[in-house]
Coordinates of C-alpha atoms and ligand atoms in Angstrom, one line a residue:
M1 CA 97.7 14.1 133.9
A2 CA 99.2 10.9 135.8
D3 CA 98.2 10.1 139.7
T4 CA 101.7 10.2 140.9
I5 CA 101.1 8.0 143.7
L6 CA 98.6 4.9 142.6
K7 CA 101.4 3.1 140.5
P8 CA 100.5 -0.3 139.0
V9 CA 102.7 -3.6 140.1
E10 CA 103.9 -6.0 137.6
I11 CA 102.2 -9.5 139.1
N12 CA 104.5 -11.6 136.3
K13 CA 106.1 -10.8 133.2
G14 CA 104.2 -8.7 131.2
V15 CA 101.0 -8.7 133.8
F16 CA 100.4 -5.5 135.7
W17 CA 97.8 -5.4 138.8
V18 CA 95.9 -1.9 137.9
G19 CA 93.1 -2.6 140.6
A20 CA 91.9 -0.6 143.8
V21 CA 92.1 -1.5 147.3
D22 CA 89.2 -0.2 149.1
W23 CA 90.3 -0.1 153.1
A24 CA 86.6 1.1 154.2
V25 CA 84.2 -1.4 152.6
R26 CA 81.8 -3.2 155.8
Q27 CA 79.3 -3.5 154.3
F28 CA 79.0 -5.8 150.8
H29 CA 76.2 -6.9 148.5
G30 CA 74.5 -4.1 150.4
H31 CA 73.9 -5.6 154.0
H32 CA 74.9 -9.2 153.0
Y33 CA 78.1 -9.6 153.4
H34 CA 80.4 -8.1 156.4
T35 CA 83.9 -7.2 154.8
T36 CA 85.8 -7.2 158.5
H37 CA 89.0 -6.0 156.5
G38 CA 87.4 -4.5 153.3
T39 CA 88.4 -5.5 149.9
T40 CA 90.1 -5.0 146.5
Y41 CA 88.9 -4.9 143.3
N42 CA 91.5 -6.5 140.8
S43 CA 92.4 -5.9 137.5
Y44 CA 94.7 -6.5 135.2
L45 CA 96.3 -5.2 132.2
V46 CA 98.2 -7.8 129.8
K47 CA 100.6 -6.3 127.6
G48 CA 101.7 -9.2 125.3
G49 CA 102.1 -8.1 122.1
K50 CA 98.4 -6.7 121.9
T51 CA 96.9 -5.8 125.3
A52 CA 94.5 -7.2 126.9
L53 CA 92.1 -5.2 129.9
V54 CA 90.9 -8.1 132.3
D55 CA 88.0 -6.9 134.3
T56 CA 87.8 -3.7 135.4
V57 CA 86.6 -2.5 138.9
H58 CA 83.5 -1.2 141.5
I59 CA 82.2 2.5 139.8
P60 CA 84.0 4.5 142.7
F61 CA 87.3 3.1 142.3
A62 CA 86.7 4.3 138.5
A63 CA 89.4 6.8 139.1
E64 CA 92.0 4.6 140.8
M65 CA 92.4 2.3 137.9
F66 CA 92.7 4.5 135.2
A67 CA 95.3 6.5 137.3
R68 CA 97.4 2.9 137.4
L69 CA 96.8 2.8 133.8
S70 CA 98.1 5.8 132.7
D71 CA 101.5 4.4 133.4
L72 CA 101.2 1.9 131.0
I73 CA 98.8 2.5 128.3
D74 CA 96.9 4.3 126.0
L75 CA 93.7 3.1 126.0
S76 CA 92.7 4.5 123.1
K77 CA 95.0 1.7 121.6
L78 CA 93.4 -1.1 124.1
D79 CA 93.1 -4.3 122.2
Y80 CA 91.1 -6.2 124.2
M81 CA 88.4 -6.0 127.0
V82 CA 87.8 -8.9 129.0
V83 CA 85.3 -9.7 131.2
N84 CA 84.9 -12.2 132.7
H85 CA 81.9 -11.3 135.3
V86 CA 79.7 -8.9 134.8
E87 CA 79.2 -8.3 138.4
P88 CA 79.1 -4.2 139.1
D89 CA 82.3 -4.6 141.5
H90 CA 84.3 -5.3 138.5
S91 CA 82.2 -4.0 135.2
G92 CA 81.5 -0.8 136.7
A93 CA 84.0 1.2 135.1
L94 CA 83.5 -1.0 131.7
A95 CA 81.1 1.9 130.5
Q96 CA 83.8 4.4 131.3
V97 CA 86.6 2.4 130.1
M98 CA 84.9 2.0 126.4
T99 CA 84.3 5.5 126.5
R100 CA 88.2 5.8 126.5
A101 CA 88.8 2.4 124.3
P102 CA 85.9 2.5 121.9
Q103 CA 88.2 0.4 119.2
A104 CA 88.3 -2.5 121.8
T105 CA 86.5 -5.7 121.8
I106 CA 84.9 -6.9 125.0
V107 CA 85.5 -10.7 125.2
C108 CA 83.2 -12.7 126.9
T109 CA 81.2 -15.8 127.4
K110 CA 77.6 -15.6 125.5
N111 CA 76.0 -15.2 128.7
G112 CA 78.7 -12.1 129.8
E113 CA 77.6 -10.1 126.6
K114 CA 74.0 -10.8 127.3
A115 CA 74.3 -9.6 130.6
I116 CA 76.5 -6.9 129.3
R117 CA 73.5 -5.9 127.3
E118 CA 71.0 -5.8 130.6
H119 CA 73.6 -3.8 132.6
Y120 CA 74.7 -1.2 130.0
A121 CA 73.2 0.5 126.8
A122 CA 76.7 -0.8 125.2
E123 CA 75.8 0.9 121.7
G124 CA 78.6 0.2 119.6
W125 CA 80.4 -2.0 121.6
K126 CA 82.2 -5.0 119.9
F127 CA 81.7 -8.1 120.8
Q128 CA 83.7 -11.4 120.9
Q129 CA 82.1 -14.6 122.6
V130 CA 84.6 -17.5 124.0
K131 CA 83.4 -20.6 125.2
T132 CA 86.1 -23.4 127.0
G133 CA 89.0 -23.6 124.8
D134 CA 88.9 -20.8 122.8
A135 CA 92.1 -19.2 122.6
I136 CA 93.2 -15.2 121.8
E137 CA 96.9 -15.0 120.5
L138 CA 98.4 -11.6 121.7
G139 CA 101.9 -12.1 120.5
T140 CA 104.1 -13.1 123.5
H141 CA 101.1 -14.1 125.9
T142 CA 98.3 -16.0 124.8
L143 CA 94.9 -15.6 126.5
N144 CA 92.8 -19.3 127.0
F145 CA 89.1 -18.9 128.1
L146 CA 87.7 -21.8 130.3
E147 CA 83.8 -21.0 131.4
A148 CA 82.8 -21.3 134.8
R149 CA 78.9 -21.1 134.8
M150 CA 77.1 -20.7 138.5
L151 CA 80.6 -20.1 139.8
H152 CA 79.2 -17.8 140.9
W153 CA 76.9 -16.1 138.3
P154 CA 75.7 -18.0 134.3
D155 CA 78.2 -15.3 132.7
S156 CA 81.2 -16.3 134.7
M157 CA 84.8 -17.5 132.9
F158 CA 88.3 -18.0 134.1
T159 CA 90.9 -16.0 131.6
Y160 CA 94.5 -18.4 131.9
V161 CA 98.0 -17.0 130.4
P162 CA 99.5 -20.5 129.4
E163 CA 103.6 -19.1 129.1
L164 CA 103.0 -17.9 132.6
S165 CA 100.7 -20.5 134.0
L166 CA 99.0 -17.9 135.4
L167 CA 94.9 -18.3 136.1
M168 CA 92.5 -15.4 136.5
P169 CA 89.6 -16.8 138.1
N170 CA 87.9 -13.6 138.8
D171 CA 85.4 -14.1 142.3
A172 CA 87.1 -18.1 142.5
F173 CA 89.7 -18.5 145.2
G174 CA 89.4 -14.5 146.1
Q175 CA 88.8 -13.1 149.8
H176 CA 87.8 -9.8 151.1
L177 CA 91.0 -8.4 152.3
A178 CA 92.7 -4.9 151.7
S179 CA 96.3 -4.8 152.1
S180 CA 99.5 -3.2 150.8
G181 CA 100.7 -6.1 149.3
R182 CA 99.5 -7.7 146.6
F183 CA 100.7 -11.4 147.1
D184 CA 100.0 -14.4 149.7
D185 CA 103.7 -13.8 151.2
E186 CA 102.7 -10.4 152.0
V187 CA 100.0 -10.7 154.4
D188 CA 99.2 -12.2 157.9
H189 CA 98.3 -16.3 156.1
A190 CA 95.8 -16.7 159.3
V191 CA 94.2 -13.5 158.4
L192 CA 93.9 -14.4 154.3
M193 CA 92.8 -17.8 155.1
D194 CA 89.8 -16.8 157.7
E195 CA 88.4 -14.2 154.7
A196 CA 89.0 -16.8 151.9
S197 CA 86.9 -19.5 154.0
K198 CA 84.1 -16.6 154.9
Y199 CA 84.4 -15.6 151.3
Y200 CA 83.7 -19.8 150.0
A201 CA 81.1 -20.1 152.8
V202 CA 78.9 -17.4 152.1
I203 CA 79.7 -16.9 148.3
L204 CA 79.9 -20.5 147.0
T205 CA 78.4 -22.8 149.3
P206 CA 75.2 -23.4 147.0
F207 CA 77.6 -24.3 144.3
D208 CA 79.5 -27.2 146.0
A209 CA 78.9 -29.7 143.0
L210 CA 79.7 -27.5 140.5
V211 CA 82.7 -26.3 142.3
E212 CA 83.6 -29.7 142.8
K213 CA 83.5 -30.8 139.1
K214 CA 85.2 -27.7 137.9
I215 CA 88.6 -28.3 140.2
Q216 CA 88.2 -32.0 138.7
E217 CA 88.1 -30.8 134.8
V218 CA 91.1 -27.7 136.0
V219 CA 93.0 -31.2 137.1
A220 CA 91.9 -33.3 134.3
A221 CA 92.9 -30.7 131.7
K222 CA 96.5 -30.5 133.4
L223 CA 96.6 -26.8 133.8
D224 CA 99.7 -25.7 135.6
I225 CA 99.1 -23.2 138.0
K226 CA 101.8 -21.5 139.4
M227 CA 99.8 -18.2 139.8
I228 CA 96.1 -17.5 140.8
A229 CA 95.3 -13.8 140.4
P230 CA 91.2 -13.2 141.4
S231 CA 89.3 -10.3 141.2
H232 CA 89.3 -9.9 145.1
G233 CA 92.2 -9.6 147.4
I234 CA 95.9 -10.9 147.2
I235 CA 97.3 -12.7 144.9
W236 CA 98.4 -16.9 145.0
R237 CA 101.8 -17.5 144.4
K238 CA 103.4 -18.9 147.0
N239 CA 102.1 -21.9 147.1
P240 CA 98.5 -20.8 144.8
M241 CA 97.3 -25.3 145.2
E242 CA 96.7 -24.5 148.9
I243 CA 93.8 -22.2 148.2
V244 CA 92.6 -25.1 145.2
Q245 CA 93.4 -28.0 147.7
A246 CA 91.1 -25.6 150.5
Y247 CA 87.7 -25.0 147.8
L248 CA 88.0 -28.6 147.5
R249 CA 87.7 -29.8 151.2
W250 CA 85.1 -27.2 151.5
A251 CA 83.1 -27.7 148.6
T252 CA 82.8 -31.8 149.7
S253 CA 83.0 -31.8 153.3
P254 CA 79.9 -31.4 155.6
G255 CA 82.0 -29.6 158.4
E256 CA 84.1 -29.9 161.4
N257 CA 82.9 -32.1 164.4
R258 CA 81.9 -29.2 166.1
V259 CA 78.5 -27.3 167.4
I260 CA 77.6 -23.9 166.7
V261 CA 74.6 -22.8 169.4
A262 CA 73.3 -19.7 168.2
Y263 CA 70.6 -18.2 169.9
E264 CA 68.2 -15.0 170.3
T265 CA 67.1 -13.9 173.6
M266 CA 64.2 -11.4 175.4
W267 CA 64.7 -11.9 178.9
G268 CA 67.5 -14.4 179.5
S269 CA 65.6 -17.7 179.5
T270 CA 66.2 -19.0 175.8
E271 CA 70.2 -17.6 177.3
Q272 CA 70.2 -20.5 180.0
M273 CA 69.2 -23.1 177.5
A274 CA 71.5 -22.0 175.1
R275 CA 74.5 -22.1 177.5
A276 CA 73.1 -25.2 178.8
V277 CA 73.2 -27.5 175.5
M278 CA 76.7 -26.2 175.2
E279 CA 78.0 -27.4 178.4
G280 CA 76.2 -30.5 177.8
V281 CA 78.0 -30.4 174.2
A282 CA 81.6 -29.4 175.5
E283 CA 81.7 -31.9 178.5
A284 CA 81.3 -35.1 175.9
G285 CA 84.4 -33.8 174.3
V286 CA 83.1 -31.7 171.2
E287 CA 84.2 -28.0 170.8
A288 CA 81.2 -26.0 170.9
K289 CA 80.8 -22.0 170.0
L290 CA 78.0 -20.1 171.1
Y291 CA 76.9 -17.0 169.4
L292 CA 74.3 -14.7 170.8
I293 CA 73.2 -13.9 166.7
P294 CA 72.3 -9.8 167.5
T295 CA 75.9 -8.8 168.3
A296 CA 77.5 -11.6 166.1
D297 CA 79.5 -10.6 162.9
R298 CA 76.9 -12.8 160.7
T299 CA 79.5 -13.5 158.0
E300 CA 81.9 -15.1 160.5
L301 CA 78.3 -16.8 161.8
I302 CA 77.5 -18.1 158.8
R303 CA 80.7 -20.0 157.8
D304 CA 81.1 -21.4 161.3
I305 CA 77.6 -23.3 160.8
V306 CA 78.8 -24.2 157.0
E307 CA 82.1 -25.0 158.3
S308 CA 80.5 -27.2 161.2
R309 CA 78.3 -30.5 161.5
G310 CA 76.5 -29.5 164.7
L311 CA 73.6 -26.9 164.4
V312 CA 71.4 -25.9 167.4
L313 CA 69.6 -22.8 167.1
G314 CA 67.6 -21.4 169.7
C315 CA 64.9 -18.5 169.8
S316 CA 62.2 -16.8 171.7
T317 CA 58.7 -16.5 170.3
I318 CA 57.5 -12.9 169.6
N319 CA 54.2 -12.7 168.1
R320 CA 54.1 -16.2 167.2
R321 CA 57.1 -15.7 165.4
V322 CA 61.2 -15.8 165.9
L323 CA 63.1 -12.4 167.0
P324 CA 64.3 -10.6 163.6
G325 CA 68.0 -11.5 164.0
M326 CA 66.9 -15.3 163.9
A327 CA 65.0 -14.5 161.1
A328 CA 68.2 -13.4 159.1
I329 CA 70.0 -16.3 159.9
L330 CA 67.3 -19.0 158.8
E331 CA 66.4 -17.2 155.5
E332 CA 70.5 -16.9 154.5
L333 CA 70.7 -20.8 155.4
R334 CA 67.4 -21.8 153.5
G335 CA 69.5 -20.4 150.6
L336 CA 73.0 -21.6 151.0
Q337 CA 71.6 -24.9 151.8
P338 CA 74.9 -26.2 153.8
D339 CA 75.0 -30.2 153.7
G340 CA 75.2 -32.7 156.4
K341 CA 73.9 -31.1 159.7
I342 CA 73.3 -32.7 163.1
G343 CA 70.9 -30.9 165.3
F344 CA 67.7 -29.3 167.3
A345 CA 66.1 -26.1 168.2
F346 CA 64.9 -24.7 171.4
G347 CA 63.2 -21.8 172.5
S348 CA 61.0 -20.0 175.6
H349 CA 58.3 -18.5 175.2
G350 CA 54.6 -16.8 177.1
W351 CA 51.4 -17.8 176.0
G352 CA 51.8 -19.4 173.1
G353 CA 54.9 -20.7 171.0
G354 CA 55.8 -20.7 167.2
A355 CA 59.9 -20.0 167.5
V356 CA 60.7 -23.5 167.9
K357 CA 58.8 -25.1 165.1
I358 CA 59.9 -22.1 162.6
I359 CA 63.3 -23.1 163.4
E360 CA 62.2 -27.1 163.1
A361 CA 61.1 -26.3 159.8
A362 CA 64.3 -24.2 158.4
L363 CA 66.3 -27.0 159.7
D364 CA 64.4 -29.6 157.9
D365 CA 64.5 -27.1 154.3
I366 CA 68.8 -27.4 154.8
K367 CA 67.9 -31.2 155.8
T368 CA 69.6 -31.4 158.7
T369 CA 69.0 -34.6 160.4
R370 CA 67.1 -33.8 163.7
T371 CA 68.5 -35.4 166.9
Q372 CA 65.3 -35.1 168.5
D373 CA 62.3 -32.7 168.8
G374 CA 62.8 -29.4 169.7
I375 CA 63.1 -28.2 173.4
E376 CA 60.4 -25.7 174.6
V377 CA 59.2 -23.9 177.7
T378 CA 57.1 -21.5 179.2
Y379 CA 58.6 -18.1 180.8
R380 CA 61.4 -19.5 183.1
P381 CA 63.4 -22.6 182.3
T382 CA 63.2 -25.4 185.2
P383 CA 66.6 -27.1 187.0
E384 CA 64.8 -30.2 184.9
T385 CA 64.7 -28.4 181.8
L386 CA 68.4 -26.8 182.2
A387 CA 69.1 -30.7 182.6
A388 CA 67.1 -31.5 179.4
C389 CA 69.0 -29.4 177.4
K390 CA 72.4 -30.0 178.9
E391 CA 71.8 -33.9 178.5
A392 CA 70.2 -32.9 174.4
G393 CA 73.8 -31.2 173.8
R394 CA 75.7 -34.3 174.8
K395 CA 73.5 -36.4 173.0
L396 CA 74.5 -34.7 170.1
A397 CA 77.8 -34.0 170.8
E398 CA 77.7 -38.2 171.0
A399 CA 76.2 -38.6 167.7
L400 CA 78.9 -36.6 166.1
K401 CA 81.6 -38.6 168.0
G402 CA 79.6 -41.6 166.3
Ligands
LIG501 FE1 83.0 -10.1 142.7 FE2 80.4 -11.5 142.0 O1 81.3 -10.3 142.1

């Protein structure tokens, strides 16, 4: 029986949001991504003569999607199951859909079919592979496809409905933001852009060059875009080009003239050094943000590092290595490869160092321009050392201003 509470939302003529809102999730991708505001898994039903379901939801939310769908369609009559992206938060309910709709044709890229077969048994499933420029005529609505390889998986693609100027780009332009409203004009705009920027920084930074190229491709194709309906968070209808412009900025900019000082400390010595660095930066007239890594929201910290040009990392040495919070940050930065950073390392140790060299190796791995050698102290920083830290901060600020 249909759930009387979980209703679909018609987001455009003949296009219905049939997804799910995950208000409670705080850890995404294992413990990789801290989702402060929850998320949504967006699935869309296009009724345009023939019918197409565009993406599904994370498997624990399948019942929610089916409840919304039950108001609109008998799935045994569904024509197409479009899979823009196979990651389980979007294809999780695919097998359940195909059980209810064995007649439906799965529409995806060549890499999409490969990934579906690597995730699911897929026995008896019908596939139609599509590439950029291919179209499926539903009747009143058309589905156009645009491959988006490595944005952010090999299988990724966008679906576009030209009659509505509606782009459904799956993960691209998404945000982890649970809300009762489905549209950008129904949520706090500052929170929306904050979540969109974290999403870009944590998911798409390694693909900056591809993002830039893809946006140029969309601009060159003169694709009219009046609505962007991603697979996470709200739908952009008020000013959809705002998020496209933001992506172009995030993809091409090395960040703001701001310094992130992030540190981990055992007995407060490294913390004193961090504060001295920050004061030097601020006194030179450049914005600085101080993060104690173990108490910071890691996703917010990573976003701030990606979006700031100045980067100063400090850590105490333990067993000749860095502390575990710093190790996680360095590992994530090595993967993300944010461009154009400038900064240095610092830290205290007891009888033998190690942490500063490890941080410097990571800074070199992400091609940071180091303004100076790391500042290391034994046990406690002297007033002279703190003055050197402050001076190092000031020098970095001057380099950023220059
Ligand atoms: Fe939202 Fe790449 O999955």
